[in-house]
Amino acid sequence: MERTWRWFGKKDQITLEMLRQIGVEGIVTALHDVPNGEVWSPEAIKDLKDYIEKAGLRWSVVESLPVSESIKYGGADRAQLIENYKISLKNLGEAGVKTVCYNFMPVIDWIRTDLKKRNADGSFSLYFDRVQFAYFDVHILKRAGAEKDYSAEELTRAAEWDKTITEAEKDQLIEAIIIKTQGFVNGNIKEGDKNPVVLFKKLLALYDGINKEQLRANMKYFLEAIMPTCEKYGVNMCVHPDDPPFAVLGLPRIVTNADDIDWFLKAVDNPHNGLTFCAGSLSAGIHNDVPAMARRFAGRTHFVHLRSTQVEPNGNVLETSHLAGRGHIVELVRIFEKENPTLPMRVDHAQLMLDDIHKTYNPGYSFLGRMQALAQVMGIMAAVKTEK
Ligand code: DNO
């Protein structure tokens, strides 16, 4: 597989020169300064591509070209937004950047409740805690009907927490769930936004009455609309699975398991309509057998995220090392190397450790942890290549 790395643009404190030294071949990035829904101009694409190439690397994958909310819920301006999306795809294709990752998660991209969960060895992981999430949903958002999504025990524990939780702890939870994870991925809420909870509730309301079938229909509509452009310019689209891969906040979710993936691949049965195989997201669903899914969908996978998680008995999800957990990364490398030895792969989030603990990286995207994970994956790739 091609060894790629998610880099957040010229302002990223991790430089391209550093990445060359640690074995990175390709860059995964986006025009992070362009607001959602606006066209990515040929000039801006060229400028970033030239910058990457000057450092001896290549721009392998776009992550993400964001799909505006209105395309997802089917708003009045979706035709215009899809037109803009097509122009961006054309501009990318003409520039030779031909793999585009996106997601179709309503309102909120990836969700964690704790961005700094301490491991026994002193490093830190990202974490999803069901009771904390229930607390956010029931006691902070006060979403109508939220209670039915949690077990009696989870609700009791959330109610207990309500008696002792401080305002600072509440703010920290809000920050983790809807701010810190969202801003840097061009999400709906950014640091500094006023009243993020109110804003977030307005976003949730956009999906009132949109069920799974409707969201699927909107995804199909979007994919059908962009496929001719993808065919003409040789662009491969690869949807990122929902993270975590189960229902949240009463929103419909449509990329959570093998049936979902099978559905969208068949609904628009075109090789340019493919998958980002995110082992981290998929492994966080206890219903998912990750290697079996890799075997089944490798042929339509255009991009791989290597990361692993452990689902604890109470349903909480911990991001583990790349050598542990339900991701089964050794087996995944075997499967994907065999399928396509040039498939772009990036290590996804990793543990926060050593000198990085006091630095300010985007959550999950510190340097040393990812460097260690990349070295582990490079070792796995080398070993797998010797197997007959
Ligand atoms: C988080 C990422 C996601 C991903 C998007 C793709 O770390 O995996 O934000 O980039 O969902 O559209």
Coordinates of C-alpha atoms and ligand atoms in Angstrom, one line a residue:
M1 CA 0.0 0.0 0.0
E2 CA 1.0 3.6 -0.5
R3 CA 2.1 5.1 2.8
T4 CA 0.2 8.4 3.2
W5 CA -0.2 10.8 6.1
R6 CA -3.0 13.3 7.0
W7 CA -1.4 16.7 6.9
F8 CA -3.4 19.8 7.7
G9 CA -1.8 22.2 5.2
K10 CA 0.9 24.8 5.3
K11 CA 0.1 25.8 8.9
D12 CA 0.5 22.3 10.2
Q13 CA 3.4 22.2 12.7
I14 CA 4.3 18.8 11.3
T15 CA 6.2 19.7 8.1
L16 CA 6.5 17.9 4.9
E17 CA 10.2 17.6 5.4
M18 CA 9.6 15.7 8.7
L19 CA 7.2 13.4 6.9
R20 CA 9.7 12.5 4.2
Q21 CA 12.2 11.4 6.9
I22 CA 9.7 8.9 8.4
G23 CA 8.8 7.1 5.3
V24 CA 5.7 8.9 4.1
E25 CA 5.1 8.9 0.3
G26 CA 1.8 10.6 -0.2
I27 CA -0.2 13.4 1.4
V28 CA -3.8 13.3 2.5
T29 CA -5.1 16.8 2.8
A30 CA -7.8 19.3 1.9
L31 CA -8.2 23.0 1.2
H32 CA -9.1 23.6 4.8
D33 CA -9.6 27.4 4.3
V34 CA -12.4 27.0 1.7
P35 CA -15.8 27.1 3.4
N36 CA -18.1 24.1 3.0
G37 CA -20.0 24.3 -0.2
E38 CA -17.7 26.6 -2.1
V39 CA -15.7 25.6 -5.2
W40 CA -12.1 24.5 -4.9
S41 CA -10.5 26.7 -7.6
P42 CA -7.8 25.3 -10.0
E43 CA -5.4 27.9 -8.6
A44 CA -5.8 27.0 -5.0
I45 CA -5.5 23.3 -5.8
K46 CA -2.4 23.9 -7.9
D47 CA -0.8 26.0 -5.2
L48 CA -1.1 23.3 -2.6
K49 CA -0.2 20.5 -5.0
D50 CA 3.0 22.3 -6.1
Y51 CA 3.9 23.0 -2.4
I52 CA 3.6 19.2 -1.7
E53 CA 5.5 18.2 -4.7
K54 CA 8.4 20.6 -4.0
A55 CA 8.9 18.7 -0.8
G56 CA 9.3 15.5 -2.8
L57 CA 5.8 14.1 -2.0
R58 CA 2.6 13.8 -3.8
W59 CA -1.0 14.8 -3.0
S60 CA -2.6 11.3 -3.0
V61 CA -6.0 11.8 -1.4
V62 CA -8.4 14.6 -0.6
E63 CA -9.8 14.2 2.9
S64 CA -12.4 15.6 2.8
L65 CA -14.2 17.4 0.1
P66 CA -17.1 18.1 2.5
V67 CA -20.6 17.3 1.5
S68 CA -22.8 20.2 2.7
E69 CA -25.5 19.5 5.1
S70 CA -28.2 20.6 2.6
I71 CA -27.1 17.8 0.2
K72 CA -27.5 15.4 3.0
Y73 CA -31.0 16.4 4.2
G74 CA -32.1 17.5 0.7
G75 CA -32.4 21.3 1.2
A76 CA -33.6 23.8 -1.3
D77 CA -30.1 24.8 -2.4
R78 CA -28.8 21.2 -2.9
A79 CA -28.8 21.5 -6.8
Q80 CA -26.4 24.5 -6.6
L81 CA -24.2 22.8 -4.0
I82 CA -24.0 19.6 -6.1
E83 CA -23.0 21.8 -9.1
N84 CA -20.2 23.3 -7.0
Y85 CA -19.1 19.9 -5.8
K86 CA -18.9 18.7 -9.4
I87 CA -16.7 21.7 -10.4
S88 CA -14.4 21.0 -7.5
L89 CA -14.1 17.3 -8.6
K90 CA -13.4 18.4 -12.2
N91 CA -10.7 20.8 -10.9
L92 CA -9.2 18.1 -8.7
G93 CA -9.3 15.5 -11.5
E94 CA -7.7 17.9 -14.0
A95 CA -4.9 18.6 -11.5
G96 CA -4.4 14.8 -11.1
V97 CA -5.7 14.5 -7.6
K98 CA -8.1 11.6 -8.1
T99 CA -9.1 10.0 -4.8
V100 CA -11.7 11.9 -2.8
C101 CA -12.8 10.9 0.7
Y102 CA -16.1 12.4 2.1
N103 CA -18.7 11.3 4.6
F104 CA -22.5 11.3 4.7
M105 CA -22.9 11.7 8.5
P106 CA -25.7 14.1 9.4
V107 CA -24.7 17.1 11.5
I108 CA -21.7 15.7 13.2
D109 CA -18.5 14.1 11.9
W110 CA -16.7 11.7 14.3
I111 CA -17.7 11.6 18.0
R112 CA -15.6 11.2 21.1
T113 CA -16.5 12.1 24.7
D114 CA -12.9 12.1 26.0
L115 CA -10.0 13.3 24.0
K116 CA -7.4 12.5 26.6
K117 CA -8.2 9.2 28.3
R118 CA -5.2 8.1 30.3
N119 CA -3.8 4.6 29.6
A120 CA -2.1 2.5 32.2
D121 CA 1.3 3.2 30.5
G122 CA 0.9 7.0 30.8
S123 CA 0.0 7.6 27.1
F124 CA -3.5 9.0 26.2
S125 CA -6.2 7.7 23.9
L126 CA -9.4 9.0 22.4
Y127 CA -12.5 7.5 24.0
F128 CA -16.2 7.2 23.7
D129 CA -18.0 6.8 27.0
R130 CA -21.7 5.8 26.8
V131 CA -22.7 7.3 30.1
Q132 CA -21.0 10.6 29.3
F133 CA -22.6 10.7 25.9
A134 CA -26.0 9.9 27.5
Y135 CA -25.4 12.8 29.9
F136 CA -24.7 15.2 27.0
D137 CA -27.8 14.0 25.1
V138 CA -30.3 13.9 28.0
H139 CA -29.0 16.6 30.4
I140 CA -27.3 19.1 28.2
L141 CA -29.1 18.9 24.8
K142 CA -32.3 17.7 26.6
R143 CA -33.3 16.1 23.3
A144 CA -36.9 15.0 23.2
G145 CA -37.1 11.2 23.5
A146 CA -33.4 10.8 24.1
E147 CA -34.0 8.5 27.1
K148 CA -35.1 5.6 24.9
D149 CA -31.7 5.3 23.3
Y150 CA -29.9 4.4 26.6
S151 CA -30.2 1.5 29.1
A152 CA -31.7 2.1 32.5
E153 CA -28.3 1.7 34.0
E154 CA -26.7 4.3 31.7
L155 CA -29.6 6.7 32.5
T156 CA -29.2 6.2 36.2
R157 CA -25.5 6.8 36.1
A158 CA -26.0 9.9 34.0
A159 CA -28.5 11.2 36.5
E160 CA -26.1 10.5 39.4
W161 CA -23.4 12.4 37.6
D162 CA -25.8 15.3 37.2
K163 CA -25.6 15.7 41.0
T164 CA -21.9 16.3 41.1
I165 CA -20.8 17.5 37.7
T166 CA -19.2 21.0 37.6
E167 CA -19.8 23.7 35.0
A168 CA -16.2 23.2 33.8
E169 CA -16.8 19.5 33.3
K170 CA -19.9 20.2 31.3
D171 CA -18.0 22.6 29.1
Q172 CA -15.2 20.1 28.7
L173 CA -17.8 17.5 27.5
I174 CA -19.4 19.9 25.1
E175 CA -15.9 20.9 23.8
A176 CA -15.0 17.3 23.2
I177 CA -18.2 16.2 21.6
I178 CA -19.2 19.1 19.3
I179 CA -16.2 21.5 19.1
K180 CA -12.7 20.2 19.3
T181 CA -13.3 17.2 17.0
Q182 CA -15.3 19.2 14.5
G183 CA -13.6 22.5 13.6
F184 CA -10.5 21.1 12.1
V185 CA -12.3 18.7 9.8
N186 CA -14.4 21.5 8.4
G187 CA -17.3 20.5 10.5
N188 CA -20.4 22.6 11.4
I189 CA -19.1 24.0 14.6
K190 CA -15.8 25.8 15.1
E191 CA -13.9 27.0 18.1
G192 CA -15.1 30.4 19.1
D193 CA -18.7 29.9 17.8
K194 CA -21.1 31.4 20.3
N195 CA -23.7 29.2 22.0
P196 CA -22.5 25.9 20.4
V197 CA -25.2 23.9 22.0
V198 CA -28.0 26.1 20.6
L199 CA -26.3 26.0 17.2
F200 CA -26.0 22.3 17.4
K201 CA -29.7 21.9 18.3
K202 CA -30.7 23.9 15.2
L203 CA -28.6 21.6 13.1
L204 CA -30.2 18.5 14.6
A205 CA -33.6 20.0 13.8
L206 CA -32.8 20.1 10.1
Y207 CA -33.2 16.3 10.2
D208 CA -36.6 16.2 11.8
G209 CA -38.6 13.8 9.6
I210 CA -35.5 12.4 7.7
N211 CA -35.3 8.7 8.3
K212 CA -32.8 6.2 7.1
E213 CA -34.6 5.6 3.8
Q214 CA -34.7 9.3 3.0
L215 CA -31.0 9.8 3.9
R216 CA -30.2 6.8 1.6
A217 CA -32.2 8.3 -1.2
N218 CA -30.3 11.6 -0.8
M219 CA -26.9 9.8 -0.9
K220 CA -28.0 8.0 -4.0
Y221 CA -29.1 11.2 -5.6
F222 CA -25.8 12.9 -4.8
L223 CA -23.7 9.9 -6.1
E224 CA -25.7 9.6 -9.3
A225 CA -25.3 13.3 -9.9
I226 CA -21.6 13.3 -9.5
M227 CA -20.7 10.0 -11.2
P228 CA -20.5 11.4 -14.8
T229 CA -18.0 13.9 -13.6
C230 CA -16.0 11.2 -11.7
E231 CA -16.0 9.1 -14.9
K232 CA -14.9 11.9 -17.1
Y233 CA -12.0 13.0 -14.9
G234 CA -11.1 9.6 -13.4
V235 CA -12.0 10.6 -9.8
N236 CA -12.6 7.9 -7.2
M237 CA -15.0 8.8 -4.4
C238 CA -14.7 6.9 -1.1
V239 CA -17.2 7.4 1.7
H240 CA -15.9 7.3 5.2
P241 CA -17.9 5.1 7.5
D242 CA -20.0 6.6 10.3
D243 CA -17.9 7.0 13.4
P244 CA -19.0 5.5 15.7
P245 CA -20.9 3.1 13.6
F246 CA -24.2 3.1 15.5
A247 CA -27.2 5.4 16.0
V248 CA -26.5 8.7 17.8
L249 CA -28.7 11.6 18.8
G250 CA -31.7 10.3 16.9
L251 CA -30.0 10.9 13.6
P252 CA -30.2 8.5 10.7
R253 CA -26.9 6.7 10.0
I254 CA -26.3 4.8 6.7
V255 CA -22.6 3.6 6.6
T256 CA -22.4 1.5 9.8
N257 CA -22.1 -2.2 8.8
A258 CA -21.7 -4.6 5.9
D259 CA -25.3 -4.3 4.7
D260 CA -25.1 -0.5 4.6
I261 CA -21.9 -0.7 2.5
D262 CA -23.4 -3.3 0.3
W263 CA -26.4 -1.1 -0.2
F264 CA -24.6 2.1 -1.4
L265 CA -22.2 0.2 -3.6
K266 CA -25.1 -1.5 -5.4
A267 CA -27.3 1.5 -5.4
V268 CA -24.8 3.3 -7.6
D269 CA -22.9 0.4 -9.0
N270 CA -20.0 2.3 -10.5
P271 CA -16.3 1.6 -9.7
H272 CA -15.8 5.3 -9.0
N273 CA -18.3 4.9 -6.1
G274 CA -16.2 3.3 -3.4
L275 CA -15.3 3.1 0.2
T276 CA -12.7 4.5 2.7
F277 CA -12.1 1.4 4.7
C278 CA -11.7 2.9 8.1
A279 CA -10.7 0.0 10.4
G280 CA -11.0 2.3 13.4
S281 CA -14.6 3.3 12.8
L282 CA -15.8 -0.1 11.7
S283 CA -14.1 -1.9 14.6
A284 CA -16.0 0.3 17.1
G285 CA -19.2 -1.5 16.1
I286 CA -19.4 -4.9 18.0
H287 CA -21.6 -6.1 15.1
N288 CA -18.7 -5.7 12.6
D289 CA -16.2 -8.4 11.7
V290 CA -13.6 -6.1 10.3
P291 CA -11.4 -8.6 8.4
A292 CA -14.5 -10.2 6.8
M293 CA -15.6 -6.8 5.7
A294 CA -12.2 -6.1 4.2
R295 CA -12.3 -9.3 2.3
R296 CA -15.7 -8.5 1.0
F297 CA -15.2 -4.9 0.0
A298 CA -11.5 -4.7 -0.9
G299 CA -12.3 -4.5 -4.6
R300 CA -14.3 -1.3 -4.1
T301 CA -12.0 0.3 -1.5
H302 CA -10.1 3.3 -2.7
F303 CA -8.5 4.4 0.6
V304 CA -7.6 2.7 3.9
H305 CA -7.5 4.2 7.4
L306 CA -5.5 1.9 9.7
R307 CA -6.5 2.2 13.3
S308 CA -8.0 -0.1 15.9
T309 CA -10.4 0.0 18.8
Q310 CA -11.5 -2.1 21.7
V311 CA -15.2 -2.2 22.6
E312 CA -15.5 -2.7 26.4
P313 CA -18.2 -4.9 27.9
N314 CA -20.2 -1.8 28.8
G315 CA -20.1 -0.6 25.2
N316 CA -17.5 2.1 25.7
V317 CA -14.9 2.4 22.9
L318 CA -11.2 2.9 23.4
E319 CA -8.7 3.6 20.6
T320 CA -6.0 1.0 21.1
S321 CA -2.5 0.7 19.6
H322 CA -2.4 -0.4 16.0
L323 CA -1.2 -3.8 17.1
A324 CA -4.2 -4.5 19.4
G325 CA -8.0 -4.3 19.4
R326 CA -10.7 -5.4 17.0
G327 CA -9.1 -3.8 13.9
H328 CA -6.9 -6.9 13.2
I329 CA -4.5 -4.7 11.3
V330 CA -2.0 -7.5 10.4
E331 CA -4.8 -9.3 8.6
L332 CA -6.1 -6.1 7.0
V333 CA -2.6 -5.4 5.6
R334 CA -2.5 -8.9 4.2
I335 CA -5.9 -8.5 2.5
F336 CA -5.3 -5.0 1.0
E337 CA -1.7 -5.7 -0.1
K338 CA -3.0 -8.6 -2.1
E339 CA -5.9 -6.7 -3.5
N340 CA -3.9 -3.6 -4.6
P341 CA -0.3 -2.9 -3.5
T342 CA -0.7 0.8 -4.5
L343 CA -3.8 1.5 -2.5
P344 CA -3.3 4.6 -0.4
M345 CA -3.2 3.9 3.3
R346 CA -2.8 6.3 6.2
V347 CA -2.5 5.5 9.9
D348 CA -5.3 7.2 11.5
H349 CA -5.4 8.6 15.1
A350 CA -2.8 7.3 17.5
Q351 CA -1.9 7.6 21.2
L352 CA -0.7 10.9 22.5
M353 CA 2.7 10.2 24.2
L354 CA 6.1 11.5 25.3
D355 CA 6.9 15.1 24.3
D356 CA 3.7 15.5 22.4
I357 CA 1.5 15.4 25.5
H358 CA 2.1 19.1 26.1
K359 CA 1.8 20.2 22.5
T360 CA -1.3 21.3 20.8
Y361 CA -2.2 18.9 18.0
N362 CA -5.7 18.3 16.6
P363 CA -7.1 15.4 18.7
G364 CA -5.8 12.1 17.5
Y365 CA -3.3 13.7 15.2
S366 CA -0.2 14.0 17.2
F367 CA 3.2 13.3 15.7
L368 CA 5.0 10.7 17.7
G369 CA 2.1 8.3 18.2
R370 CA 1.3 8.4 14.5
M371 CA 5.0 7.9 13.7
Q372 CA 5.1 4.9 15.9
A373 CA 2.0 3.5 14.3
L374 CA 3.3 4.1 10.8
A375 CA 6.5 2.3 11.7
Q376 CA 4.4 -0.6 13.1
V377 CA 2.4 -0.8 9.9
M378 CA 5.5 -0.5 7.7
G379 CA 6.9 -3.5 9.6
I380 CA 3.7 -5.4 9.0
M381 CA 3.8 -4.6 5.3
A382 CA 7.3 -5.8 5.0
A383 CA 6.5 -9.0 6.8
V384 CA 3.4 -9.6 4.8
K385 CA 5.3 -9.2 1.5
T386 CA 7.5 -12.1 2.4
E387 CA 4.5 -14.4 2.8
K388 CA 3.7 -16.7 -0.1
Ligands
DNO1 C1 -11.4 11.9 12.0 C2 -11.7 11.6 10.6 C3 -12.9 12.1 10.0 C4 -12.9 11.9 8.5 C5 -14.2 12.4 7.8 C6 -14.1 12.1 6.3 O1 -10.4 11.8 12.5 O2 -11.5 10.2 10.4 O3 -13.1 13.4 10.3 O4 -11.9 12.7 7.9 O5 -15.3 11.8 8.3 O6 -15.1 12.8 5.6

